[in-house]
Each structure stands twice: as structure tokens, then as C-alpha cells.
Coordinates of C-alpha atoms and ligand atoms in Angstrom, one line a residue:
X1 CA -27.4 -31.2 21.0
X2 CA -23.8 -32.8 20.9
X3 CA -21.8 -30.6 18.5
X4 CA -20.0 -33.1 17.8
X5 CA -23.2 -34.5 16.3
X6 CA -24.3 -31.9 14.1
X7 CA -24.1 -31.6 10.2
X8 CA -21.1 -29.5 9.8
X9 CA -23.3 -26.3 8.6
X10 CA -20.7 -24.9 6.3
X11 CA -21.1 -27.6 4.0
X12 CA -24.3 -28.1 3.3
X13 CA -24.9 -25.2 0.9
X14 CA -23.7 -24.1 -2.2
X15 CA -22.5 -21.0 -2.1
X16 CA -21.5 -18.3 -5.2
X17 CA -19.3 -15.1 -4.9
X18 CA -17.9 -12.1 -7.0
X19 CA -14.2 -13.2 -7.1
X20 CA -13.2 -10.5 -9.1
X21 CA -12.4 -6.8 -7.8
X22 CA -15.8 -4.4 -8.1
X23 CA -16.8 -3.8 -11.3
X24 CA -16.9 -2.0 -14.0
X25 CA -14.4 -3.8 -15.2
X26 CA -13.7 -5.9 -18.7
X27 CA -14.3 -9.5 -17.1
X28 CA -16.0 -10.3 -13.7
X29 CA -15.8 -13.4 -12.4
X30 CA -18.4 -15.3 -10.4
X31 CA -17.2 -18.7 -8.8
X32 CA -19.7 -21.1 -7.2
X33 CA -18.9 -24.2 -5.2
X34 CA -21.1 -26.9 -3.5
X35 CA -23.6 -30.1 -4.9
X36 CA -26.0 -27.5 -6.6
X37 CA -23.4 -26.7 -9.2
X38 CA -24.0 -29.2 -12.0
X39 CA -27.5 -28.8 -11.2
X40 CA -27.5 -24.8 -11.2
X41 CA -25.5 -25.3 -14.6
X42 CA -27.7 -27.1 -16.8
X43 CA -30.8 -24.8 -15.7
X44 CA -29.1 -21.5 -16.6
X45 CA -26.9 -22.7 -19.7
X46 CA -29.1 -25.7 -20.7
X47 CA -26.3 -28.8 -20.2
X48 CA -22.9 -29.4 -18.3
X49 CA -19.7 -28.1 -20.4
X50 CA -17.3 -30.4 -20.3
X51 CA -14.8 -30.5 -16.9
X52 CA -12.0 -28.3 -17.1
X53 CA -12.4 -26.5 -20.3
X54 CA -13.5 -23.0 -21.1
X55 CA -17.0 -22.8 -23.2
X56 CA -18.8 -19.9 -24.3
X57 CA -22.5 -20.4 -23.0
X58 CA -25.9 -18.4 -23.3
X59 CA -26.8 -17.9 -19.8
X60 CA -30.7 -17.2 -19.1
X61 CA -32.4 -17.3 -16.1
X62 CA -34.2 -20.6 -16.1
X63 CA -37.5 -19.1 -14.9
X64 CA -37.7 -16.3 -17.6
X65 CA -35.5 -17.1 -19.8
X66 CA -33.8 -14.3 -20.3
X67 CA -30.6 -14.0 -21.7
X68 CA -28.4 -12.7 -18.7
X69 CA -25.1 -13.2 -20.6
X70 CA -22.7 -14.7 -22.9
X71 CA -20.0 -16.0 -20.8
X72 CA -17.1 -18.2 -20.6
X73 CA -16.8 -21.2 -18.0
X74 CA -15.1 -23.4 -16.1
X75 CA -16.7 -26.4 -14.5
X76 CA -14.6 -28.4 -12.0
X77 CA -16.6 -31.5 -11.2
X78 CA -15.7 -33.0 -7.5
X79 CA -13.4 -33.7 -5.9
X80 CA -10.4 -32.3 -8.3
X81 CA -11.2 -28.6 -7.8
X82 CA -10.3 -25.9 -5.4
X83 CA -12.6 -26.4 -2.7
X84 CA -12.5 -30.5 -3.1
X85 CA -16.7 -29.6 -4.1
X86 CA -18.4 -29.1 -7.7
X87 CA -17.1 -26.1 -8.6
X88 CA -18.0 -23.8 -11.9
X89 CA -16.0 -20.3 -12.6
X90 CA -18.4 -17.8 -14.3
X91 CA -16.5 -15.2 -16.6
X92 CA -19.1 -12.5 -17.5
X93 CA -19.0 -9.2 -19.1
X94 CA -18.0 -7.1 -16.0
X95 CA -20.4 -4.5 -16.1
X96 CA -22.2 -4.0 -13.0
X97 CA -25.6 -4.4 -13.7
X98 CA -24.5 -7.6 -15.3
X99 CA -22.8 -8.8 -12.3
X100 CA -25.9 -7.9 -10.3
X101 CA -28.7 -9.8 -12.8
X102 CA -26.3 -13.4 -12.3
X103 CA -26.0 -12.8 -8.6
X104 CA -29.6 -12.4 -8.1
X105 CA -30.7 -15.5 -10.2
X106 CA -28.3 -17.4 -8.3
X107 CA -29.6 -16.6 -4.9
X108 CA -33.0 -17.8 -6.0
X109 CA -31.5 -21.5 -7.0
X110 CA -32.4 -24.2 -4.4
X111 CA -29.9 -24.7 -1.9
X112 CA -27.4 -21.6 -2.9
X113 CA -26.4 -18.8 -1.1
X114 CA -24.0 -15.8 -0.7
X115 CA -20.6 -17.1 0.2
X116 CA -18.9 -15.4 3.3
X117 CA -15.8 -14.4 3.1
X118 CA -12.9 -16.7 2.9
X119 CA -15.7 -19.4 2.7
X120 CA -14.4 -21.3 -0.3
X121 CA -10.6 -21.4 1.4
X122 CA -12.3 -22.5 4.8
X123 CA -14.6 -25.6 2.6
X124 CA -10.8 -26.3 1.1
X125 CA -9.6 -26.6 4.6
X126 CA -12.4 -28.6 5.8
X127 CA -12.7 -30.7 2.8
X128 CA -8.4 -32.0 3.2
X129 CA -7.3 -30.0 0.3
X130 CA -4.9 -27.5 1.9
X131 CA -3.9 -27.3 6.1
X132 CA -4.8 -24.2 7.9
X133 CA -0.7 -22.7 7.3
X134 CA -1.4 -23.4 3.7
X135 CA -4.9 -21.5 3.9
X136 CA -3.2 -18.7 5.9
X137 CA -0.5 -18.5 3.6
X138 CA -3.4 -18.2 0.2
X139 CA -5.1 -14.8 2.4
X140 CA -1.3 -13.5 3.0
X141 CA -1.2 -14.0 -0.7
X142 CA -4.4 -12.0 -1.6
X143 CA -3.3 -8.9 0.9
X144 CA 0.4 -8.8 -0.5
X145 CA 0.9 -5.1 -1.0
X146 CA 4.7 -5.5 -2.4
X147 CA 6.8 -8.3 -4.2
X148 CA 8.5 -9.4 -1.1
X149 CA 5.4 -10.3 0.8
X150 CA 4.0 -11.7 -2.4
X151 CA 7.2 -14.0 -2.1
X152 CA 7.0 -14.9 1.6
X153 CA 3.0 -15.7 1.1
X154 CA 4.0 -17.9 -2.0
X155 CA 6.6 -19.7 -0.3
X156 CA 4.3 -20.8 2.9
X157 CA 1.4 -21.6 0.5
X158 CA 1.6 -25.4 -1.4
X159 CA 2.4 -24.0 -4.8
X160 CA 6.1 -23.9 -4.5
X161 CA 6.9 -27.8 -4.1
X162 CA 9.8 -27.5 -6.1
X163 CA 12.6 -25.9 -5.9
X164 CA 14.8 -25.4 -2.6
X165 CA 17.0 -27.4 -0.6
X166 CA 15.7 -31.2 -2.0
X167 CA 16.2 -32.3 1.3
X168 CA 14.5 -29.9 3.3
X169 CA 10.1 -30.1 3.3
X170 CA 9.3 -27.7 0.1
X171 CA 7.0 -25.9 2.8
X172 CA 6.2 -24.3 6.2
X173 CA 3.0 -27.3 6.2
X174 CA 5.7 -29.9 5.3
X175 CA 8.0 -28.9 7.7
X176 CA 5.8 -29.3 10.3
X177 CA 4.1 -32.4 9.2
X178 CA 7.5 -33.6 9.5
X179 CA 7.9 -32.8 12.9
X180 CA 5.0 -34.4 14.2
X181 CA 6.3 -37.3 12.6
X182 CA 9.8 -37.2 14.7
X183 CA 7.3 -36.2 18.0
X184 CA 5.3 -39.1 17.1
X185 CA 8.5 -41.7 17.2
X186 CA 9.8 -40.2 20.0
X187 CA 6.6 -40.6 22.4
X188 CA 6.0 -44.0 20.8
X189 CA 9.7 -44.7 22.4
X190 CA 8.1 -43.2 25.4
X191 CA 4.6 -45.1 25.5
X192 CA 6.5 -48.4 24.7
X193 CA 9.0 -48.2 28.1
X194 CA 5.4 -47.6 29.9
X195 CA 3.0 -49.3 28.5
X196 CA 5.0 -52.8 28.3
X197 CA 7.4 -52.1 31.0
X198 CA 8.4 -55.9 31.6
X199 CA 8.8 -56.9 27.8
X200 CA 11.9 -56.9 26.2
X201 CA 12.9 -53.0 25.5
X202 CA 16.2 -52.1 26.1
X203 CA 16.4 -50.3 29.2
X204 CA 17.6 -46.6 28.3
X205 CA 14.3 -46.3 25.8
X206 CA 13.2 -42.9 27.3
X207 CA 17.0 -42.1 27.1
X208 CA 17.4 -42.8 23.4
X209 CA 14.7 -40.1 22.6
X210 CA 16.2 -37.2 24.6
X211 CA 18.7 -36.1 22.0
X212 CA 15.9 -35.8 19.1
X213 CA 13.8 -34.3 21.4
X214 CA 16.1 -31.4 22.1
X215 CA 17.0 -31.2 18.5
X216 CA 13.3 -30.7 17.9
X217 CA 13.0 -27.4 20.7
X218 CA 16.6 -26.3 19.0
X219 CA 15.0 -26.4 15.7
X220 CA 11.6 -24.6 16.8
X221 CA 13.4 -21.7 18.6
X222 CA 15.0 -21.2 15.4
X223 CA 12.4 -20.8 13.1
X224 CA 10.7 -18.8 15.9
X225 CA 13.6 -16.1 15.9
X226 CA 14.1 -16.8 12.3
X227 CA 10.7 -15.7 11.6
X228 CA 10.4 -12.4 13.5
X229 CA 12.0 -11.3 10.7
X230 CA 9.5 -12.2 7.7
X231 CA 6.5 -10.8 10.3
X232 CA 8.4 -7.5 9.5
X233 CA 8.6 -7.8 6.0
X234 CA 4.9 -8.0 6.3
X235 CA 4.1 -5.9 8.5
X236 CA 6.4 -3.1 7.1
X237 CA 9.9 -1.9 7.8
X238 CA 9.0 0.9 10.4
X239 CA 11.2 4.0 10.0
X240 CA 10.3 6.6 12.5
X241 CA 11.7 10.6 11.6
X242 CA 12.1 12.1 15.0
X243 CA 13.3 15.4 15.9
X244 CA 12.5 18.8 17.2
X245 CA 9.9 20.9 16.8
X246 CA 10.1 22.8 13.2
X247 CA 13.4 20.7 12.1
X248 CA 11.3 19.6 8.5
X249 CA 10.4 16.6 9.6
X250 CA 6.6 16.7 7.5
X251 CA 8.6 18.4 4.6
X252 CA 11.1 15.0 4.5
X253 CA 8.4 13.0 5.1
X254 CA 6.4 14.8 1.8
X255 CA 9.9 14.4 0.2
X256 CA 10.7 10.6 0.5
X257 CA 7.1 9.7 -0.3
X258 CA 6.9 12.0 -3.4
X259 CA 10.3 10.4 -4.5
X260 CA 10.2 6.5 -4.0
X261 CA 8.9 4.2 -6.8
X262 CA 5.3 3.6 -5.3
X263 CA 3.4 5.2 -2.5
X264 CA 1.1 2.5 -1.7
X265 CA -1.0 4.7 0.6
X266 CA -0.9 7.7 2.7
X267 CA -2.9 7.6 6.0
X268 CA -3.1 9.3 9.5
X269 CA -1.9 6.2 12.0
X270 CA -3.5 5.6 15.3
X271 CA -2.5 8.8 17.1
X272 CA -3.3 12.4 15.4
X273 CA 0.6 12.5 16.5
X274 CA 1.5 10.2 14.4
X275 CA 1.5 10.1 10.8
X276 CA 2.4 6.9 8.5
X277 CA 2.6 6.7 4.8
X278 CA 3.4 3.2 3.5
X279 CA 5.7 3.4 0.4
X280 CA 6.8 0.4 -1.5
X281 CA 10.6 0.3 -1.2
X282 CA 12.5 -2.2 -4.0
X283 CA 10.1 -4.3 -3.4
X284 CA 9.5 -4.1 0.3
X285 CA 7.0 -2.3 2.4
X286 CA 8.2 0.4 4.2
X287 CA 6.1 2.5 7.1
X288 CA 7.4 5.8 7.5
X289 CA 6.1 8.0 10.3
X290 CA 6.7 11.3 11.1
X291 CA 6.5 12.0 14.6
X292 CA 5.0 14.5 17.6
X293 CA 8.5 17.1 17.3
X294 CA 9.9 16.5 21.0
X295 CA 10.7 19.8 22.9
X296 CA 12.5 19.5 26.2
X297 CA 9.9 21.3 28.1
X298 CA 6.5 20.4 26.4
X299 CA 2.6 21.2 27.4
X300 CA 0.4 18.8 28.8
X301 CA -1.4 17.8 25.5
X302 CA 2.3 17.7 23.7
X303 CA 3.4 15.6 26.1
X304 CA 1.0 12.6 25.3
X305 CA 2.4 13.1 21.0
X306 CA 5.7 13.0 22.3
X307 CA 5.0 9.6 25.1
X308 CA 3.4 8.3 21.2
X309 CA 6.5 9.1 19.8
X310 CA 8.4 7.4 21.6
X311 CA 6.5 4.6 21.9
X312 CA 6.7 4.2 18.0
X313 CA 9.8 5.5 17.5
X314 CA 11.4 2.4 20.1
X315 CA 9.6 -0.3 18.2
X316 CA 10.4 1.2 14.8
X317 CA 13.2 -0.7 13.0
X318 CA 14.9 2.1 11.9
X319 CA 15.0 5.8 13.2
X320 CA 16.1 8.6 11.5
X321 CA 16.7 11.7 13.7
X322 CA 16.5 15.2 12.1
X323 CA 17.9 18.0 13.4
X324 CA 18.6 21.3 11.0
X325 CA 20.2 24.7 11.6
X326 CA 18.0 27.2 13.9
X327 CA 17.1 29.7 11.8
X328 CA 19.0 32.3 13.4
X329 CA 22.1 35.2 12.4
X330 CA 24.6 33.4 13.6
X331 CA 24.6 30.4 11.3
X332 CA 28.0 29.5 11.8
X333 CA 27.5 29.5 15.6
X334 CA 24.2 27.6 15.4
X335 CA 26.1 24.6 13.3
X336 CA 29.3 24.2 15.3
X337 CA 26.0 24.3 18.3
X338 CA 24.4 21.9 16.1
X339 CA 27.2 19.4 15.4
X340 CA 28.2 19.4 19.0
X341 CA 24.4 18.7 20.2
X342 CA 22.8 17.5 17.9
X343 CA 19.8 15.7 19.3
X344 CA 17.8 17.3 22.2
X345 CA 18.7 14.6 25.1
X346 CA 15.3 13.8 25.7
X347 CA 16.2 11.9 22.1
X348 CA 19.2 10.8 23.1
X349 CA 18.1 7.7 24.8
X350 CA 16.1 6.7 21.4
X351 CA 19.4 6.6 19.5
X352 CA 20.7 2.8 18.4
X353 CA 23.9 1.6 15.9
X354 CA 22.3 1.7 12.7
X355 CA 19.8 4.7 13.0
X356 CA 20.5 7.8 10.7
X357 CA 21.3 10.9 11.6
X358 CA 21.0 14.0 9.1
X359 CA 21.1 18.0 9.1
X360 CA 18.2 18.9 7.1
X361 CA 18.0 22.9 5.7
X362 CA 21.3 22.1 4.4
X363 CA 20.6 25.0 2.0
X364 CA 20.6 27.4 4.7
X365 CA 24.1 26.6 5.4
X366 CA 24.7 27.3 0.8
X367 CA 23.9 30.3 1.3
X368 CA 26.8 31.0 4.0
X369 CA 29.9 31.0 2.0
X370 CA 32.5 30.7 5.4
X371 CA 30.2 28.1 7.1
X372 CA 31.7 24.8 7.8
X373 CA 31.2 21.8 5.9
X374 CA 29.2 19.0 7.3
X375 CA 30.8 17.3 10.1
X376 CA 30.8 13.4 9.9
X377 CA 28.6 12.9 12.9
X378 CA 25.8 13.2 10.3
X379 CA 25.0 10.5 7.9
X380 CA 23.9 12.6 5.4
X381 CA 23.2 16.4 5.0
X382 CA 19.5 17.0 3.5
X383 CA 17.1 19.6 2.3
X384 CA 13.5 18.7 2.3
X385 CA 13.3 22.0 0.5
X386 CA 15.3 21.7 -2.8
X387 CA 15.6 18.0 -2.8
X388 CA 19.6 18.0 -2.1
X389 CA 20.4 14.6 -0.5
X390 CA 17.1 13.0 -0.7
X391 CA 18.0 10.6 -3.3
X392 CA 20.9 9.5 -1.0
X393 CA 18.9 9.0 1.6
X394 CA 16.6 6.3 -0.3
X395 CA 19.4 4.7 -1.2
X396 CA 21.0 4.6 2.1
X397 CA 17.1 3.3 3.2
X398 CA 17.3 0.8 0.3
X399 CA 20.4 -0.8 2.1
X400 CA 19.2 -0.8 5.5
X401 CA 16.2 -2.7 4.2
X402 CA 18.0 -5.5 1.8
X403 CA 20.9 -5.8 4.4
X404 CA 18.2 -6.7 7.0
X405 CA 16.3 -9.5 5.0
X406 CA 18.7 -10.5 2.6
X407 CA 19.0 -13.5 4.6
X408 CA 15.9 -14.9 5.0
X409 CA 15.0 -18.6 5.5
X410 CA 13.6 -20.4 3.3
X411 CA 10.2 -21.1 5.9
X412 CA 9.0 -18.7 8.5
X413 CA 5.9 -18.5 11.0
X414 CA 3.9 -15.5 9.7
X415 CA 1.3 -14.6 12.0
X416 CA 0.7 -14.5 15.9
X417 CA -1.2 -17.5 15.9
X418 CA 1.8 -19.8 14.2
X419 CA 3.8 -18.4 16.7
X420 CA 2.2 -19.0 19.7
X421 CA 1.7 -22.7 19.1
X422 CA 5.6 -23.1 18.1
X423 CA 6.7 -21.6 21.2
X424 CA 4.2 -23.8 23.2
X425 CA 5.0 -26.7 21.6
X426 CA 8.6 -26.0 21.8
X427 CA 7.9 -25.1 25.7
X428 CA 6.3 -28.5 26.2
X429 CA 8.9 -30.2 24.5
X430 CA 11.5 -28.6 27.2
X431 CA 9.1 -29.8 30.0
X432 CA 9.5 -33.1 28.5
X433 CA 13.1 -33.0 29.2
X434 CA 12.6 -32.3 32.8
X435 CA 10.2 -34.3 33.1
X436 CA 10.5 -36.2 36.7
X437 CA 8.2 -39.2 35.1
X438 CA 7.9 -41.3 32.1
X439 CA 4.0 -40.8 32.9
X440 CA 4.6 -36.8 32.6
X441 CA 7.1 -36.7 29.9
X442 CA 5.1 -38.5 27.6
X443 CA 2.2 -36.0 28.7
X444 CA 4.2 -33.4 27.6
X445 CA 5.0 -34.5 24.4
X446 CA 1.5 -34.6 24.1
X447 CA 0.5 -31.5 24.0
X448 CA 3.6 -30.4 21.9
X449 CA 2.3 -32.6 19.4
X450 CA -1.1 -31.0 19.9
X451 CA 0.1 -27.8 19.3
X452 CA 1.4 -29.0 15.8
X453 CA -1.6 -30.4 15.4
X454 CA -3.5 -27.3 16.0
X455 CA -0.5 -25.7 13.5
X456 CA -1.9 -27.2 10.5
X457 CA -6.1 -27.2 11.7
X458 CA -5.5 -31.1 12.7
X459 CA -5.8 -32.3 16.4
X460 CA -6.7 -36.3 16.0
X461 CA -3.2 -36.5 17.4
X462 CA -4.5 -39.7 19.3
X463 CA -5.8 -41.6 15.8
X464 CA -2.7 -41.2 14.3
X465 CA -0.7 -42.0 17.5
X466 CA -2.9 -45.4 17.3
X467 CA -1.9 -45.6 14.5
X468 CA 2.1 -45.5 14.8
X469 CA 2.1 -46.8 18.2
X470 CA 0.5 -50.0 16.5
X471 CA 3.2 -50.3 14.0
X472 CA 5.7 -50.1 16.9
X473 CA 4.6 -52.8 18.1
X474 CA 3.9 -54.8 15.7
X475 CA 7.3 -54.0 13.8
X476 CA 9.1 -54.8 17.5
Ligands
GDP1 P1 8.5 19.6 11.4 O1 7.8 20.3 12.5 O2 9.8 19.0 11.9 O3 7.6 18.5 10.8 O4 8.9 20.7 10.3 P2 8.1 21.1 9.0 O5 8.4 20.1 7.9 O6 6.8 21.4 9.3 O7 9.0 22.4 8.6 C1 9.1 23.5 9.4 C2 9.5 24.7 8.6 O8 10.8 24.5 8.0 C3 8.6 24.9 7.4 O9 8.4 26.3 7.3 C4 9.3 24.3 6.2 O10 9.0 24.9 5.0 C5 10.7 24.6 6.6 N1 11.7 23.6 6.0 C6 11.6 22.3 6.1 N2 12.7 21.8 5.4 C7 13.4 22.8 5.0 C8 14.6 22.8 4.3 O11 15.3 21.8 3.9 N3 15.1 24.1 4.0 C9 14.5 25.2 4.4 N4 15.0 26.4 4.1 N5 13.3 25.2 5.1 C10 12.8 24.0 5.4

């Protein structure tokens, strides 16, 4: 069978879910969506509350009737509701047990079903009532660990039309819509000088275009490097501790965590070599790895921690290398040894302009009344130990983090998939320009507008090009 041709499947059902976290809890929330819901409604609470106001309701199973609950709804008749469907919010008691007896009756209505996850976002979607960037924006929304991704999510999504630069599209969805409105113009410019070649266009047609063409690639590589930034902020700021063997890398590690305002979790990353904990820093995420110690002449399984190490310590944002005192007699000998070499040179290489460096077991060096103070190749000197310097060291972090976002703009591309179609569309748009035919260049512009199409989930780039291209002409 065509595809094309079959009932979109998705739609057909109507489909229920817990929205709330697991219970027990003082409220749990069940939320239903499809054609069934007026009909599910008036079997379990014997009529329809009235749209968009809470009720108290006795809700039996229609079969039994047995009371199940006493709970609060919602009922959001189509198409003004979330999912553009009939939708009904259940607020129940949130014990499980309770949760459990509502589920079950509703499984057994005609035509209802278990939602799958994300299912009432994707009927949004389908039904026109967000774009796909809008949809992403609402998951980004439910996953943000700290304020700033809540902010970034909350800017990309449709609920922040206000505000902002009043000239500017309120969001990421608008900005592109707008976009493909320039793209449009400019290959209607394009399909005019071919299609009706001996009517009376002025010559240079293609010509006129070029300039907002380029504008349009200039604008897209912006946003693209613009938004490599807001991918970190949620991804995490990746701070790497590297050092030696036996420097206290673990101890500053246990240190910072124990110290900043939230540790949002604490788990072993990918390698055994490499441990993250994720700490919320003034609002941002922060990953902060401790690392394989490097030794200049390692074994064979050390080895592979320390090629990990590297490997996460070169894509980390920030690196902090950690070197301390040995813990030998000669103290004063091993400083002046340790401010002269500082970092084993297989670290060397690692090192870039803004990454810290600090002496940790600073209270080693307390305890030696003629040793030197700290020389100002260090950023700071640390002791994972008694705490000395740790608080500095967050705030020192603290800046490194604002300093690198502080700037952010006001829209930005947050996952891989947003970014690949920019950078294709902006790569057709610069094929357009070198285009050696009209036939080609308007080919290319095309599939830039395709790739803004796909952007926001909509690809009948040629309906609404019949659609403009018709008002060209018929405004010409
Ligand atoms: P790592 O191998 O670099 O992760 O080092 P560890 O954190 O495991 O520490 C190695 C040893 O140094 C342990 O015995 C720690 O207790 C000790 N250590 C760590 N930090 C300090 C410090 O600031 N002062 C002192 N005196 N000992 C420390």
C-alpha cells in the first residue's frame, strides 16, 4: 500500500498517560487526548464538565461502578487544547494504587490506549499546533537540569513571544519561518527570469537576488557558530582535572563537588578512567572529570586511561592541571622543582590560555616555615585536604563560566539535527551563488529551502512556492 495512502496511525486512538513524576505523591495527574475523551468522560463521571474549568467529579468505573476517585478536571474540547484533540487533565489523589485502578479502567474504554512517549507533543506537531523546533524546544524544557538550560529551552519554545528585540522573530521557529520567506522571494526572482524568459523582466533579475542570498548564508553561519555555544550550556561546561599520578586530583574532585550549591549527580563516565560528576554551577551545568593521572612512562593498560584522558581533557572547555609538592624531605627543593616544571610534558601539549593551573597540598608547604611562597605561575594554591583555596577556585570557575555565555544570542540551534540542516541549507545557498545556470541555481535554492522546511517538520516547499510564485505573477 501507498504510504502516502494510509490513515496516519498516530491519530486514530485516544491515548492516556501518567503526566506526573511516579507516585506516591500528593496529586497525580492523568492526561488523555483523542475523540474518545468526551465520550470516556461522561461514562466515568456521568456528564461533560464544562471546557476549561476545574470540577470536582466522582469518578467510577462505568462497568462496576465503583468509586475510583474524587478528582479535579480539566476538559479541553477540540481544537483549542494542547494536542489540537479533545483533551481532559485528570488530577487524582497520587497514591499509587489509585493511579493504577484509573489507568486500568481507561485501557478497557473503546478506542484508548497507553500513550508512547512524547506522543501527545508528536499529535501537537502533526495536528499544526507547534513546528518540530518548537516541539524540540518543549523536551529540552522537560530535561533542563539547571536555570540556564531551562532559559535556553524556554526561549526556542513558542511561549516567549514577547519580549526581545520587537524587530527581530520572538523565536528560533520564527526566525526561520522568516527565512524561507526571503528564500521563497528570491527563487521566485529566479523561476520568473526562467520560466518567462521573453516577457518583460528586467534583465539582471537573477542578479537582483544575489546580495539577499548571501546575506541569508552570512546570517546562517552566524547562528551556526553562535549556537555552539548554547549546545554547551546544555551539554555542560566540561572541566577536565588532569595531572600526575597521586597529585589529589580525586580529593579536589570530592572537594568542589561537596562545596558547590547543588550536585545534580555523581556518576562513573564512559571509561573506568574517567570519572564525571555534574554539579550545578550559578545556574549552569558544569561536568567535572577527574582523569587517568598521566605518568611519563606508563603500563600498557594505563596507557589506554591516559589516551581517554586526553581525549576528554582536549574537548573539555576548561582544564585545570594539578600538580602538588612530592612528598619528599626536601620540600623546599621539590617546590622551586615544582614551580620550574610544573606539568609532566606529556601535559604540556594539553595546556591552552585560559586553563588553570594550581599546587594542591599547599598545607604541606604550612608546615615549612622557610619554604617559598607560591610563585605566580599558579593560579591558585589549593589543599583538597583542609579546604584552603577551594572556595577560590569556585569562584574563579564561576567566572570562567559567566564570561563564556554571558553573551548569548537571543536564538540558537540546539541539537545536531538543527544544525545539520542549517549548514546544508546555508551550503546550498553558497552553491547557488556559483551556480553556472539559472536552471541550477534555482535548484539549489531548492533544497536550501527544503532544509528549512525539514527545520520546522514542513517540506511542502513546492505548495507554498505555487503559492508565491502565483502572486508574482499575478502582482507583476
Ligand atoms: P589523584 O591520584 O591525583 O587522584 O590523587 P588522590 O586524590 O587520590 O590523592 C593522593 C594522596 O594525596 C591521597 O593520600 C590524599 O589523601 C593525598 N592528598 C590529596 N590532597 C591533599 C592535600 O591537599 N594535602 C595533603 N596533605 N594530602 C593530600
Amino acid at each position: 500500500m501507498n504510504p502516502s495512502s494510509m490513515p496516519p496511525p498516530l491519530l486514530t486512538d485516544t491515548i492516556f498517560a501518567l503526566a506526573t513524576a511516579p507516585q506516591p505523591a500528593a496529586i497525580a495527574v492523568i492526561r488523555l487526548s483523542g475523540d474518545a475523551v468526551p465520550g470516556v468522560l461522561q461514562r466515568l463521571t456521568g456528564g461533560l464538565p464544562r471546557a476549561r474549568q476545574a470540577s470536582l467529579r466522582r469518578l467510577c468505573h462505568p462497568d462496576t461502578g465503583q468509586l475510583l476517585d474524587h478528582a479535579l478536571m480539566l476538559y479541553f474540547p477540540a481544537p483549542h487544547s494542547y494536542t489540537g484533540e479533545a483533551v481532559a487533565e485528570l488530577q487524582l489523589h497520587g497514591g499509587r494504587a489509585v493511579v493504577d485502578a484509573v489507568l486500568a479502567c481507561l485501557a478497557q474504554q473503546p478506542g484508548c490506549r497507553q500513550a508512547e512517549p512524547g506522543e501527545f507533543t508528536k499529535r501537537a506537531f502533526l495536528n499544526d499546533k507547534m513546528d518540530l523546533l518548537a516541539a524540540e524546544a518543549i523536551a529540552d524544557l522537560t530535561a533542563a537540569e539547571t536555570e540556564q538550560q531551562r532559559q535556553l529551552a524556554l526561549a526556542a519554545s513558542n511561549h516567549d513571544a514577547d519580549g526581545g528585540d520587537p524587530d527581530a522573530p520572538a523565536t528560533l521557529s520564527g526566525q526561520i519561518a522568516a527565512w524561507s520567506q526571503q528564500l521563497l522571494h528570491s527563487l521566485a526572482y529566479v523561476e520568473a527570469a526562467l520560466d518567462f524568459p521573453d516577457e518583460d523582466l528586467p534583465q539582471d533579475l537573477i542578479e537582483q537576488v544575489r546580495p539577499a542570498i548571501s546575506q541569508l548564508a552570512k546570517d546562517m553561519t552566524d547562528l551556526l557558530t553562535q549556537s555552539a555555544l548554547s549546545e554547551e550550556i546544555r551539554e555542560g561546561f566540561r572541566i577536565a582535572l588532569v595531572g600526575a599520578p597521586n597529585v589529589g586530583k580525586s580529593s579536589l574532585l570530592n572537594q568542589l563537588a561537596g562545596r558547590s550549591a547543588a550536585i545534580v549527580s555523581a556518576q562513573a563516565g564512559t571509561t573506568r578512567d574517567v570519572v564525571e560528576v555534574r554539579l550545578n554551577l550559578n545556574g549552569y551545568l558544569v561536568i567535572l572529570a577527574d582523569t587517568a593521572g598521566v605518568r611519563p612512562r606508563p603500563g600498557q593498560l594505563e596507557g589506554e586511561g591516559i589516551r581517554r584522558t586526553r581525549a576528554w581533557a582536549q574537548t573539555a572547555q576548561l582544564r585545570i592541571f594539578v600538580t602538588a609538592p612530592p612528598l619528599s624531605t626536601a620540600i623546599s627543593t621539590a617546590l622551586s622543582n615544582a614551580v620550574s616544571n610544573p606539568l609532566p610534558a606529556a601535559l604540556q601539549a594539553l595546556r591552552q590560555p585560559h586553563d588553570l593551573l594550581v599546587l594542591n597540598k599547599a598545607d604541606l608547604l604550612a608546615n615549612q616555615p622557610h619554604s617559598s611562597p607560591p610563585q605566580p605561575a599558579y593560579t591558585l594554591t589549593l589543599s583538597a585536604k583542609t579546604g584552603l583555596g577551594i572556595t577560590d577556585l569556585l569562584t574563579l570557575l564561576q567566572q570562567q563560566v559567566q564570561q563564556r555565555y554571558h553573551n548569548l544570542p537571543s536564538h540558537s540551534l540546539s541539537r545536531a539535527r538543527q544544525r545539520r540542516l542549517v549548514e546544508r541549507s546555508a551550503d546550498h545557498l553558497h552553491h547557488s551563488l556559483t551556480a553556472p545556470t539559472a536552471e541550477i541555481m534555482a535548484e539549489e535554492l531548492r533544497l536550501a529551502l527544503r532544509s528549512l522546511g525539514e527545520l520546522l517538520g514542513k517540506v511542502d516547499v513546492d505548495q507554498l512556492l505555487d503559492v508565491i510564485f502565483r502572486d508574482f505573477c499575478l502582482g507583476k
